[in-house]
mmCIF file of C-alpha atoms in Angstrom:
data_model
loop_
_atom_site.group_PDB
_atom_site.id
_atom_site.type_symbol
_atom_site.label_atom_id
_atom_site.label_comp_id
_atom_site.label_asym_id
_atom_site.label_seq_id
_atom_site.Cartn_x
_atom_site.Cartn_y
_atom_site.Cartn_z
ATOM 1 C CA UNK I 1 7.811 -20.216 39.609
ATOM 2 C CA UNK I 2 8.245 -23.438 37.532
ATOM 3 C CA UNK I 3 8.476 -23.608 33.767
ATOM 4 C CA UNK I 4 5.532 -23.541 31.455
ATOM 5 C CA UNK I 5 6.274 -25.765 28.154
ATOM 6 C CA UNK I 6 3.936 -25.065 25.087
ATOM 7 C CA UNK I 7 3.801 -26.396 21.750
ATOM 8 C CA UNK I 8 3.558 -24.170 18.617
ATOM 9 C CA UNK I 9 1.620 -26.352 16.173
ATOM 10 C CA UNK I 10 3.259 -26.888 12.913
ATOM 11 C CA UNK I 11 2.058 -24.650 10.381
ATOM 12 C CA UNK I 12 -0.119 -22.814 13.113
ATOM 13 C CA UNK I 13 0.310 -19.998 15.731
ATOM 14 C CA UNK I 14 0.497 -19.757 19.700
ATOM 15 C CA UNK I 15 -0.516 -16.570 21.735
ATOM 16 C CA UNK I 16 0.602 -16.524 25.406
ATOM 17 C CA UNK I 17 0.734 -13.757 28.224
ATOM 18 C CA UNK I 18 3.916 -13.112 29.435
ATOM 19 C CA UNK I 19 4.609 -10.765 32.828
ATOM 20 C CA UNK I 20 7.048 -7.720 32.651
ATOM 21 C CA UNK I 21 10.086 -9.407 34.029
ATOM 22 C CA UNK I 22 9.893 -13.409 33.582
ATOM 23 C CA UNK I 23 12.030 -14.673 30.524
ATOM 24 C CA UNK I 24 10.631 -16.740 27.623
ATOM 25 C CA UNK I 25 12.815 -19.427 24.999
ATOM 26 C CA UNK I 26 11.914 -19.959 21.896
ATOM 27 C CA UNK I 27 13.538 -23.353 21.288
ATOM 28 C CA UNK I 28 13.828 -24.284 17.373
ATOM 29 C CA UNK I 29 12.871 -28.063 18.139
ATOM 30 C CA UNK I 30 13.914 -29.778 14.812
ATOM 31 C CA UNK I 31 16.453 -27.006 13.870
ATOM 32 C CA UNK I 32 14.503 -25.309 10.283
ATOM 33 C CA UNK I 33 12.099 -23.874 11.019
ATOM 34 C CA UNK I 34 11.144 -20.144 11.095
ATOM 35 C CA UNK I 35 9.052 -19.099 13.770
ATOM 36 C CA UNK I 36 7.378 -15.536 13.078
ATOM 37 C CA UNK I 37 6.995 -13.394 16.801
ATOM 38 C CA UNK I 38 5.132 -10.432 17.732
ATOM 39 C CA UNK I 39 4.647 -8.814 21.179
ATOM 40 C CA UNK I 40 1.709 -6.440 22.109
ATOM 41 C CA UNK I 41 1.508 -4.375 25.540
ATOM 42 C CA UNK I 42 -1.061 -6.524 27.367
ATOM 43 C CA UNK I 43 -2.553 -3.285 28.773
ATOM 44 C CA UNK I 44 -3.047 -1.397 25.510
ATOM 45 C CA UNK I 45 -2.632 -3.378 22.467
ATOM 46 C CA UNK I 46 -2.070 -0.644 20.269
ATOM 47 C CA UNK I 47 1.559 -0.714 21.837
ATOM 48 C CA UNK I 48 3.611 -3.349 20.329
ATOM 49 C CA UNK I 49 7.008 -4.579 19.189
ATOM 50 C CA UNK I 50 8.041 -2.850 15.726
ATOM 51 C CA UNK I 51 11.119 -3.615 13.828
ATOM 52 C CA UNK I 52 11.462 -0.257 12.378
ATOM 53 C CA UNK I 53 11.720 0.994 15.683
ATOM 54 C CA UNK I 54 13.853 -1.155 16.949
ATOM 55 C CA UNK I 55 16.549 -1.065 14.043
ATOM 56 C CA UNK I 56 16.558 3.188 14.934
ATOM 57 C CA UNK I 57 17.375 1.435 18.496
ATOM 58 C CA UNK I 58 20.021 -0.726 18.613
ATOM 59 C CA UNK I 59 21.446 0.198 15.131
ATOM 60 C CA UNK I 60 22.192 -2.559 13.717
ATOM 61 C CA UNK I 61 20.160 -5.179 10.806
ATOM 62 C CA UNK I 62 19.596 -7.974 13.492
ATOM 63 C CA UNK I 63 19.626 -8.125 16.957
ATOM 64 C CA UNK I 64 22.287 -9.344 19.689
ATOM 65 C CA UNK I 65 22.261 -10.552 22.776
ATOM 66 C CA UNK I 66 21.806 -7.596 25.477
ATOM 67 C CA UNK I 67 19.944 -6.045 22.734
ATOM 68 C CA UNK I 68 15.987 -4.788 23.555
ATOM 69 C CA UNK I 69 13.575 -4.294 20.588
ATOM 70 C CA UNK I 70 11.572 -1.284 21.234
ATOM 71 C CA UNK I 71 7.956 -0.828 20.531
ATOM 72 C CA UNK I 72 6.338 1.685 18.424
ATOM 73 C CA UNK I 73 6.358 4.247 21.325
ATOM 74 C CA UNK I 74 10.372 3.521 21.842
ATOM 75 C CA UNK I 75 9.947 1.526 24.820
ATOM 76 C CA UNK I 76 11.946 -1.380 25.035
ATOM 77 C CA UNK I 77 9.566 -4.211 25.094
ATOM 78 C CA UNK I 78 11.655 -7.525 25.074
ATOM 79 C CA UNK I 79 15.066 -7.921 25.479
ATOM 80 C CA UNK I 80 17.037 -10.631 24.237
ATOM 81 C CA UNK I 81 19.069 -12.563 27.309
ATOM 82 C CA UNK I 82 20.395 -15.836 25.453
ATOM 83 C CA UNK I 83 20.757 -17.137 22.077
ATOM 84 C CA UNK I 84 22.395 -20.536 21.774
ATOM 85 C CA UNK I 85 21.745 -20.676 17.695
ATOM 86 C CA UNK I 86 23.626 -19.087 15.335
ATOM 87 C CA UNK I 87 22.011 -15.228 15.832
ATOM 88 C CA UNK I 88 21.037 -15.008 12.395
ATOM 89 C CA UNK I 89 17.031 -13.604 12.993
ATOM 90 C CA UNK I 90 15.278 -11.803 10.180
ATOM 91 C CA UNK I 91 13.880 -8.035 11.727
ATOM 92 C CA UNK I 92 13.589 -7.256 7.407
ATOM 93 C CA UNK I 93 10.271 -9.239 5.674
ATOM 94 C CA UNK I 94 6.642 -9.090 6.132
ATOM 95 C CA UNK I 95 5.029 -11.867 7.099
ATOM 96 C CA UNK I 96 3.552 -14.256 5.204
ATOM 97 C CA UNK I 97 -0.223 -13.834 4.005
ATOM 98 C CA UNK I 98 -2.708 -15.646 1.386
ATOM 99 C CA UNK I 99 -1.324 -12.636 -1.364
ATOM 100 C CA UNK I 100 2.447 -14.251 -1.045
ATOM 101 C CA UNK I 101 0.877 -17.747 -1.276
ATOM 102 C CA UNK I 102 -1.316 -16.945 -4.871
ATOM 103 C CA UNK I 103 1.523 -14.849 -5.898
ATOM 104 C CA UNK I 104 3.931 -17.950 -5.898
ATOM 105 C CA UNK I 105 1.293 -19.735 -7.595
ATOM 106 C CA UNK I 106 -0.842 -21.322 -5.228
ATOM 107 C CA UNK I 107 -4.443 -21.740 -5.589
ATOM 108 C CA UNK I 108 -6.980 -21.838 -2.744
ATOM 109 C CA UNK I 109 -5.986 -21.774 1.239
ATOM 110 C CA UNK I 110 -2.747 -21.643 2.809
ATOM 111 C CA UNK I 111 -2.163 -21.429 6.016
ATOM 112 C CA UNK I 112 -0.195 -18.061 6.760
ATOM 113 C CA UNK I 113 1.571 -16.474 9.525
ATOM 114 C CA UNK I 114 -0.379 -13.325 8.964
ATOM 115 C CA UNK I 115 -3.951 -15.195 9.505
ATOM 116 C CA UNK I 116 -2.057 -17.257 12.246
ATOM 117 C CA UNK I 117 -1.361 -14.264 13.986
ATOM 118 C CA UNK I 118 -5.158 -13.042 14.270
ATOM 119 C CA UNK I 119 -6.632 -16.426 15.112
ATOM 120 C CA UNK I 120 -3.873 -16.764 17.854
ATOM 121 C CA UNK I 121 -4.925 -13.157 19.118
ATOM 122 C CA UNK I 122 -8.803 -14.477 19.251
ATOM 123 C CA UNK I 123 -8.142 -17.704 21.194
ATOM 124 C CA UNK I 124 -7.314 -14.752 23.837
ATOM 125 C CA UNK I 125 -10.029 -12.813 22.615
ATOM 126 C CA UNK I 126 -7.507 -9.723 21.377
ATOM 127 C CA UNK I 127 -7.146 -8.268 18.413
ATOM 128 C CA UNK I 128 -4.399 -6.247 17.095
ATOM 129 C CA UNK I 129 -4.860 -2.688 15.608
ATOM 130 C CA UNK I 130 -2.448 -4.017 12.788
ATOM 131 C CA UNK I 131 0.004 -6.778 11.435
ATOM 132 C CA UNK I 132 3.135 -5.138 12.888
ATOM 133 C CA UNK I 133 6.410 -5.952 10.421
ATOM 134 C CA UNK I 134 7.496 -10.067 12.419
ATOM 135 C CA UNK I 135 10.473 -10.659 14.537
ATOM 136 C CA UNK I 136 11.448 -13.425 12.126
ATOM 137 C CA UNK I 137 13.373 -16.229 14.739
ATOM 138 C CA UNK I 138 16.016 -18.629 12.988
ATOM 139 C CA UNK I 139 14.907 -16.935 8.995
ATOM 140 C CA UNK I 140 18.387 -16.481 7.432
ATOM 141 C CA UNK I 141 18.250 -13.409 5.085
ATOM 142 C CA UNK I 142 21.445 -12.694 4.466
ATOM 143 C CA UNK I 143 22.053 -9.425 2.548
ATOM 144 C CA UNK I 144 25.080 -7.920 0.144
ATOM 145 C CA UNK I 145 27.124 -5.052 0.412
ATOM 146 C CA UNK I 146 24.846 -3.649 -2.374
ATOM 147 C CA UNK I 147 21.666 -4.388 -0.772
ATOM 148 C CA UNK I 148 20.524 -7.857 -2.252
ATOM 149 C CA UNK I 149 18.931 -9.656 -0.269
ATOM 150 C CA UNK I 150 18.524 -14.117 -0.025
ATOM 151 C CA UNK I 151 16.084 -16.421 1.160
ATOM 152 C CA UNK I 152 18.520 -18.754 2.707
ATOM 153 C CA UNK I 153 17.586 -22.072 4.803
ATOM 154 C CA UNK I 154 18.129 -21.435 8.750
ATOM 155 C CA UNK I 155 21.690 -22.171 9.908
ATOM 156 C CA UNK I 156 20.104 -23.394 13.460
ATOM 157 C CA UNK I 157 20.876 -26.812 14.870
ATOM 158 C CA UNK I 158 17.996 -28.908 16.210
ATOM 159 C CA UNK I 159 17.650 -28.105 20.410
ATOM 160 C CA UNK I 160 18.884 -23.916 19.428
ATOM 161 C CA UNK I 161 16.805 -21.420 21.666
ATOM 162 C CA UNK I 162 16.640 -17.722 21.796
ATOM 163 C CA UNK I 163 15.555 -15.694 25.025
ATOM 164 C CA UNK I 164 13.834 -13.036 25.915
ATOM 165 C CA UNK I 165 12.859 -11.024 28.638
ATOM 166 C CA UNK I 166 9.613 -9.420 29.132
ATOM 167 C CA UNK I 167 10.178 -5.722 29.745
ATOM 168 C CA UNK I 168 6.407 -4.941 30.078
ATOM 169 C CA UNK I 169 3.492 -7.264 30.311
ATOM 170 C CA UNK I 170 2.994 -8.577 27.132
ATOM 171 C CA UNK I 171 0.837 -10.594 25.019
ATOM 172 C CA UNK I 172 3.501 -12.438 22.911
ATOM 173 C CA UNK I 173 2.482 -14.409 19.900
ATOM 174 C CA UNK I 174 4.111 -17.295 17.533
ATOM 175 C CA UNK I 175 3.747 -18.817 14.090
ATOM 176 C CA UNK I 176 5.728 -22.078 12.361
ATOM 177 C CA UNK I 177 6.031 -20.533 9.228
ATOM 178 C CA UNK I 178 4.306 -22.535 7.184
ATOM 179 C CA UNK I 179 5.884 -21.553 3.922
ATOM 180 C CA UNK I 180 6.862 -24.771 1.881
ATOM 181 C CA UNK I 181 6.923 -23.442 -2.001
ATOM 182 C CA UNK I 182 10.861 -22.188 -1.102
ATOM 183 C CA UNK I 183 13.036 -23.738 0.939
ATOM 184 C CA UNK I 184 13.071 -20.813 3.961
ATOM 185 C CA UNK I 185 12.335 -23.644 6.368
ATOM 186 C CA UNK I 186 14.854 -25.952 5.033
ATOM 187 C CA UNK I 187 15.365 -27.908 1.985
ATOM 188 C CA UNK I 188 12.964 -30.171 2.448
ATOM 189 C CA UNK I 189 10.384 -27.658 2.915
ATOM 190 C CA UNK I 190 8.483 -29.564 5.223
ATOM 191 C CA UNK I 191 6.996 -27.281 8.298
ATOM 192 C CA UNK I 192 7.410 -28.352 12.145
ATOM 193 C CA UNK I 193 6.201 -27.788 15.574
ATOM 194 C CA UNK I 194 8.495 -25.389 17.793
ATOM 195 C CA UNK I 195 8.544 -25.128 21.367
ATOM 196 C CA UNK I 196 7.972 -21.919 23.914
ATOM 197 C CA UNK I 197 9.271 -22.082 27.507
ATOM 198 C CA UNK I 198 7.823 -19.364 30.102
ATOM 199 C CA UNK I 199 10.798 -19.565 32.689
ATOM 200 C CA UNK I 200 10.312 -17.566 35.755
ATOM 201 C CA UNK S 1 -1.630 17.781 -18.727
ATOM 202 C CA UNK S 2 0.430 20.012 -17.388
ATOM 203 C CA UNK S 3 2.875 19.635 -14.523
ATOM 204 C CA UNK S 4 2.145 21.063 -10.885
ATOM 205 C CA UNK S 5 4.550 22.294 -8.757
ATOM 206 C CA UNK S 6 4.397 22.149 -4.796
ATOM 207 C CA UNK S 7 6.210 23.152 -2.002
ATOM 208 C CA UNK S 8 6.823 20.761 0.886
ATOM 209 C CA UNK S 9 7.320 22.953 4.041
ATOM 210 C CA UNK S 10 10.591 23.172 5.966
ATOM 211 C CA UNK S 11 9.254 20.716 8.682
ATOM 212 C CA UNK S 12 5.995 20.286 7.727
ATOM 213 C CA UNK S 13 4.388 17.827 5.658
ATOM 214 C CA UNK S 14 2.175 17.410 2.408
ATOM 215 C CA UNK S 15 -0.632 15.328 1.012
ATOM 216 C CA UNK S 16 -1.544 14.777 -2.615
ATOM 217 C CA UNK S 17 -3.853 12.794 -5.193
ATOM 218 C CA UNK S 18 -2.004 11.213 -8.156
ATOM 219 C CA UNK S 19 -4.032 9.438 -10.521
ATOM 220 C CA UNK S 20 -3.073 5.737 -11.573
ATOM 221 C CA UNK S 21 -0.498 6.303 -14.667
ATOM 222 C CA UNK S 22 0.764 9.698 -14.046
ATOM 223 C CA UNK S 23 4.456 10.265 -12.564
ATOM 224 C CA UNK S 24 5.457 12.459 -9.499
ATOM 225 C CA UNK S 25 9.062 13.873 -8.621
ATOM 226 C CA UNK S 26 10.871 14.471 -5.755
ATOM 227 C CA UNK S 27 13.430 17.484 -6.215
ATOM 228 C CA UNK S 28 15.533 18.064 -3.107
ATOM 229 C CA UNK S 29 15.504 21.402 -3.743
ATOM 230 C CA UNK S 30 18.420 22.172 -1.199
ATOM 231 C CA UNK S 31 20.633 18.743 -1.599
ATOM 232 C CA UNK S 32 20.531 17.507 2.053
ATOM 233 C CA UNK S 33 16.922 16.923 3.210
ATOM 234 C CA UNK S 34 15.365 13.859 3.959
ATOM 235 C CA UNK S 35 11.562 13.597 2.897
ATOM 236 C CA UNK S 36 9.881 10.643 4.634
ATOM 237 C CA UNK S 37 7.151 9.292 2.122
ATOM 238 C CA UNK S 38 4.030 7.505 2.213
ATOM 239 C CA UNK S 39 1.608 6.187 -0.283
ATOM 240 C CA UNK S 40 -2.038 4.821 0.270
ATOM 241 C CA UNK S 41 -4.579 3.426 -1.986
ATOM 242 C CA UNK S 42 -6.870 6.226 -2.383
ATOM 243 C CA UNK S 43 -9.822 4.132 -2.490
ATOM 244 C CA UNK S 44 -9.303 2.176 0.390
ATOM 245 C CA UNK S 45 -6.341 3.855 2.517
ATOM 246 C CA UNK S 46 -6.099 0.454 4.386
ATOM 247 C CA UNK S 47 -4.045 -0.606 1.504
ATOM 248 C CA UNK S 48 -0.709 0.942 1.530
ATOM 249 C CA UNK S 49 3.260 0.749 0.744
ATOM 250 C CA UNK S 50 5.037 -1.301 3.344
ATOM 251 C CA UNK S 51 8.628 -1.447 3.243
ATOM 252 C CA UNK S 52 8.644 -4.966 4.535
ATOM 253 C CA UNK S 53 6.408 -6.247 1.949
ATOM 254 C CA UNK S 54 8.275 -3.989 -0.607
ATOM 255 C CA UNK S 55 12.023 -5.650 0.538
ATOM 256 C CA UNK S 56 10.663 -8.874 -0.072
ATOM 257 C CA UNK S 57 9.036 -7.795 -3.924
ATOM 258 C CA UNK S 58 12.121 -6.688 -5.089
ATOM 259 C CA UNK S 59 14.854 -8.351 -2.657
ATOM 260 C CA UNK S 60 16.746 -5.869 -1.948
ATOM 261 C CA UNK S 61 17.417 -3.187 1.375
ATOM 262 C CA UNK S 62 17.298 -0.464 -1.313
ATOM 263 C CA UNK S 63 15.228 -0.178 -4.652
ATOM 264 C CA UNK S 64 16.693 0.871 -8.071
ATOM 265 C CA UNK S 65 15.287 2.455 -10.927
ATOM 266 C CA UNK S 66 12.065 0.323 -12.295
ATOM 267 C CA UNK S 67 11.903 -1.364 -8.814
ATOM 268 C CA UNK S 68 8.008 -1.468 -7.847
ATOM 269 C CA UNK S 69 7.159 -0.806 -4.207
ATOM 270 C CA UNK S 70 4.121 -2.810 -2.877
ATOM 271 C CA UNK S 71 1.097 -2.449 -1.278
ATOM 272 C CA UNK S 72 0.714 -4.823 2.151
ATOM 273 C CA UNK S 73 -1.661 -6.273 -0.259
ATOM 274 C CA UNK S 74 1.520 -6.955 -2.330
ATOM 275 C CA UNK S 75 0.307 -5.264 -5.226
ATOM 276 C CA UNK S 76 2.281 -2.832 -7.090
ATOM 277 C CA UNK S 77 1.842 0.927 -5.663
ATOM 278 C CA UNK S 78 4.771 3.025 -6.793
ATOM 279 C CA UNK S 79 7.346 2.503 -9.551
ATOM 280 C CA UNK S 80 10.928 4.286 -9.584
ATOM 281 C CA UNK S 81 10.959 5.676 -13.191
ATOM 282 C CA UNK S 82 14.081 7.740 -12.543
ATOM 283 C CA UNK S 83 16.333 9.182 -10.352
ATOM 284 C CA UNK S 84 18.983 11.723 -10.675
ATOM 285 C CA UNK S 85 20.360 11.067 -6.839
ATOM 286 C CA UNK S 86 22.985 8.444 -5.496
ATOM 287 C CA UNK S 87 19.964 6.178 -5.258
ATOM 288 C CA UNK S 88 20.328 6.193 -1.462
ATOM 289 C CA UNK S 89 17.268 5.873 0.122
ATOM 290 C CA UNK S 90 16.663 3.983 3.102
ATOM 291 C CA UNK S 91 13.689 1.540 3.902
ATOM 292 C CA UNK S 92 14.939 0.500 7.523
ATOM 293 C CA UNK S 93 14.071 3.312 9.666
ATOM 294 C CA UNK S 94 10.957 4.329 11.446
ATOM 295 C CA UNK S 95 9.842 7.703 10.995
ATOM 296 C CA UNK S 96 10.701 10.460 13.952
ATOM 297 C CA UNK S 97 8.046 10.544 16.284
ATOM 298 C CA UNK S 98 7.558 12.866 19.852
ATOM 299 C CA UNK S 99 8.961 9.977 21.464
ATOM 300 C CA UNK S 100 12.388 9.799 19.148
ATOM 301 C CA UNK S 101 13.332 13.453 20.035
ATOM 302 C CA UNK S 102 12.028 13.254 24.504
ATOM 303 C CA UNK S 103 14.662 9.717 24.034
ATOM 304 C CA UNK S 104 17.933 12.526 22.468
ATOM 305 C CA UNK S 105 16.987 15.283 25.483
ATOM 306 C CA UNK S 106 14.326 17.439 23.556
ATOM 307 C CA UNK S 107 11.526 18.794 26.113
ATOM 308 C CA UNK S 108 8.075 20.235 24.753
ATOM 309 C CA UNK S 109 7.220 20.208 21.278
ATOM 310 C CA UNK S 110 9.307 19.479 18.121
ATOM 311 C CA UNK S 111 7.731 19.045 14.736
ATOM 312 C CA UNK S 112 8.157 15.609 14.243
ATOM 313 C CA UNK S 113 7.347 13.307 10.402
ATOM 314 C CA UNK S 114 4.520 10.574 12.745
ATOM 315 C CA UNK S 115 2.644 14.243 13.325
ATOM 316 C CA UNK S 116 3.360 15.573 9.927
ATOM 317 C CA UNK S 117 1.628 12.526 8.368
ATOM 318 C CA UNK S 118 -1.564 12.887 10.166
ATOM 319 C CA UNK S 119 -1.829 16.607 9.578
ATOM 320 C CA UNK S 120 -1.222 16.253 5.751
ATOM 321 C CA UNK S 121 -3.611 13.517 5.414
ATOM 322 C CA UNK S 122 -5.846 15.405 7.493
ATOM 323 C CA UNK S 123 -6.092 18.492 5.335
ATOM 324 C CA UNK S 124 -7.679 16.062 2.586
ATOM 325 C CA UNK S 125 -10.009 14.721 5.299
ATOM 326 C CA UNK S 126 -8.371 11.784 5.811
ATOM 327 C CA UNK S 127 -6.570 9.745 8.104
ATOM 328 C CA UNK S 128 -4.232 6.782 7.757
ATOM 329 C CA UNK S 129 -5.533 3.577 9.986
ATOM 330 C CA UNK S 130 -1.625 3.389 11.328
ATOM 331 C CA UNK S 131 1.491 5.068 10.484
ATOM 332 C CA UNK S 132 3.548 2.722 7.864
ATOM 333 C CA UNK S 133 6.962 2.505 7.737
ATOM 334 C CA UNK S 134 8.153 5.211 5.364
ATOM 335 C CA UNK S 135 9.877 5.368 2.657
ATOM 336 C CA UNK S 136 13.331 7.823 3.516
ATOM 337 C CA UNK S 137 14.048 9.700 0.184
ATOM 338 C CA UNK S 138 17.595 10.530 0.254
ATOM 339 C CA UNK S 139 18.117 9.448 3.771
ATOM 340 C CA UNK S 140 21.747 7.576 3.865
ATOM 341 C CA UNK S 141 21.718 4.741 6.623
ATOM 342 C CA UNK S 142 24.702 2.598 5.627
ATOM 343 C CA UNK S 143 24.700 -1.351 6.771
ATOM 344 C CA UNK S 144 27.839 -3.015 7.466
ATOM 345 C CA UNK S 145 28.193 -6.365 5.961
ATOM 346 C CA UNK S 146 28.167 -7.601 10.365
ATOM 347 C CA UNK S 147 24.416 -5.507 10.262
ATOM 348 C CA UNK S 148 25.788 -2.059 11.571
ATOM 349 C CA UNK S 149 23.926 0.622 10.571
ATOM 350 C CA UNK S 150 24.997 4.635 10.567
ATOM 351 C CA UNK S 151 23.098 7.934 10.279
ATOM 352 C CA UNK S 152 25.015 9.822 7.800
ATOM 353 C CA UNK S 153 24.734 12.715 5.738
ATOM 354 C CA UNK S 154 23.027 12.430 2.247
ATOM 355 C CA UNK S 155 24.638 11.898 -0.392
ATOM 356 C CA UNK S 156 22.456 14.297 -2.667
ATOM 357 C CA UNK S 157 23.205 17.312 -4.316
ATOM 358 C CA UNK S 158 20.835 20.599 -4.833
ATOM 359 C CA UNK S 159 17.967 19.574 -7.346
ATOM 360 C CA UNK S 160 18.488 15.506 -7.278
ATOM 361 C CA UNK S 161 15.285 14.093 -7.859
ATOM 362 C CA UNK S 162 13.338 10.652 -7.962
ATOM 363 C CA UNK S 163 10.635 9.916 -10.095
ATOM 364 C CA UNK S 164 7.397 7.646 -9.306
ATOM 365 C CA UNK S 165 4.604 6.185 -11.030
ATOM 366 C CA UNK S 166 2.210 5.690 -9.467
ATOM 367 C CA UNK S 167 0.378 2.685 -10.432
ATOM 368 C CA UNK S 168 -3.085 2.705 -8.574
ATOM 369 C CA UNK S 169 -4.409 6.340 -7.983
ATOM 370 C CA UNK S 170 -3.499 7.043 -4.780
ATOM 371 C CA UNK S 171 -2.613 9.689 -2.353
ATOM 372 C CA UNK S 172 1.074 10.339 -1.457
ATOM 373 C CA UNK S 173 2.142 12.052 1.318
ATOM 374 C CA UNK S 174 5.137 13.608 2.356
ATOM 375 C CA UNK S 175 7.124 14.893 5.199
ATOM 376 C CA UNK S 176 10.364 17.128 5.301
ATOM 377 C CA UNK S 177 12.258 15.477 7.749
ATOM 378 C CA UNK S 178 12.523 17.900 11.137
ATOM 379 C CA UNK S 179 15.286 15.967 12.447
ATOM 380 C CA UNK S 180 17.701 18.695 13.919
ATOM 381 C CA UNK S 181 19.396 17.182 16.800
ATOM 382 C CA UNK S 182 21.709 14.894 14.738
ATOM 383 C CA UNK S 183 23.034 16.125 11.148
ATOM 384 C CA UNK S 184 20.855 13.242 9.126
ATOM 385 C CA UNK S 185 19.264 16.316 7.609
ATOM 386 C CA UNK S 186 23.151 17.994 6.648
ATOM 387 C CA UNK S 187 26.349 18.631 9.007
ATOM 388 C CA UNK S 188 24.677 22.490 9.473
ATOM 389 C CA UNK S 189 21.423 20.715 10.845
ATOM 390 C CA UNK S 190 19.326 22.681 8.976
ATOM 391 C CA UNK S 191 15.494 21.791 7.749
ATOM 392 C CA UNK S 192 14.915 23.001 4.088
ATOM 393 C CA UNK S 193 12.249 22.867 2.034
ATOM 394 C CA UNK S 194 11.522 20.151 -1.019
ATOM 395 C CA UNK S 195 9.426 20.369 -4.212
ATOM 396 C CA UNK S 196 7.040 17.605 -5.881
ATOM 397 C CA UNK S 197 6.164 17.505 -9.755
ATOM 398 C CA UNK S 198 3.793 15.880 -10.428
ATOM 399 C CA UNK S 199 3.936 14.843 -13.985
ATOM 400 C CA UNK S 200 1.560 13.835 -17.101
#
């Protein structure tokens, strides 16, 4: 089966149906930028990837390769294959939603990875039962020996890619971060496209 | 007002009201049990404590005394006022579910905290619209500064206690940990029961 390429819109999100077995890359296209994931079951969405889960499971802060992230019933759902960036992905902070925007002090609509999650969902005509906790791809959250955490810019190079493998059917959704009040998506805090590749 | 005193179970779990202003405590009556903890908004229990919204409010894998945990609304739910413990609580790990103790061996039935939530809540008449990820009081999950985590003993002695207030009235559940197949309850394994105060 060839390869399917699809844009994730800058500042927006991308939902796409993946089949248990084929492998997907999230390629970080201009090297900053954050992409928030989430993966559903396809056949019972109230089944999906959950990072407090999947901590329990392979036991460690952030992922590796070989390492599967489980789903809220301890199933491994996606297992990572490949990751040609640096491995620094944040499984710690919610994502972003219109109270982190007004709380930083913005006034009015911003787009969010929390609203770009459901209106991803609905251009399949899903919904999810919840907003799980994000697999957050290329965010650099470094943390202390005494527990303090930073909101570092991404140590990825343009052209890095992570990849998965789909251990179920799943419904697996993206969102370009579109956080620009700190510089989480580099210091120039501008937001970019990203690219998914469905391999076979 | 006077204080109340409750028992939380030996594997069971508990659900209480705590009106906006007043403080609760958690003694662990016995020094080694872990009592997974919940908070909702008790007028709208769609509004809850998330741990990955709360890592994010006060940046840190672990809060410290006046640290406020928030809601997935990000709005201030409970408030450490005190704590007589190491301060070792852990904000990483899912709660034990049926699933956790079939994927160490166990067959049939084992108490389990995912369970013990929806009981508790249930005896109010209530019921949580998911199960958040708890709040571990005095459960000791080390991180390694490469992201290794370990299950390992508490660190708390007979009668350590934290101290919340709670700053919306809401209704706080909690679950002694039934964990018995791995000594993150004590090396003996053994489930005790807690206590709660709850305050003026």
């Amino acid at each position: 089966m060839s390869a399917t390429k699809l844009t994730i819109p800058a500042r927006k999100g991308l939902a796409v149906r993946v089949e248990k077995g084929r492998t997907f890359k999230i390629v970080n296209t201009h090297g900053s930028q954050v992409v928030d994931s989430w993966a559903f079951n396809a056949d019972d969405m109230s089944e999906f990837m959950s990072m407090e889960h999947s901590r329990a499971g392979f036991r460690r802060l952030v992922s590796q390769i070989g390492d599967s992230y489980l789903t809220n019933r301890r199933r491994p759902i996606l297992t990572v294959t490949d990751d040609t960036s640096p491995g620094r992905h944040d499984t710690l902070i919610a994502a972003c939603d219109i109270y982190r925007y007004q709380g930083l002090g913005h006034q009015g609509h911003h787009d969010n990875c929390t609203d770009n999650l459901r209106d991803a969902l609905a251009s399949l005509n899903l919904k999810a039962p919840e907003t799980p906790s994000p697999l957050n791809l290329f965010m650099n959250i470094p943390w202390e020996p005494n527990g303090e955490l930073y909101w570092n810019e991404p140590m990825s190079l343009p052209g890095d890619a992570i990849t998965f493998r789909a251990e179920m059917n799943v419904v697996a959704v993206f969102s370009t971060c579109p956080m620009d009040l700190m510089p989480i998506n580099g210091k120039d805090c501008i937001i970019h496209d990203a690219e998914v590749v469905i391999g076979s």
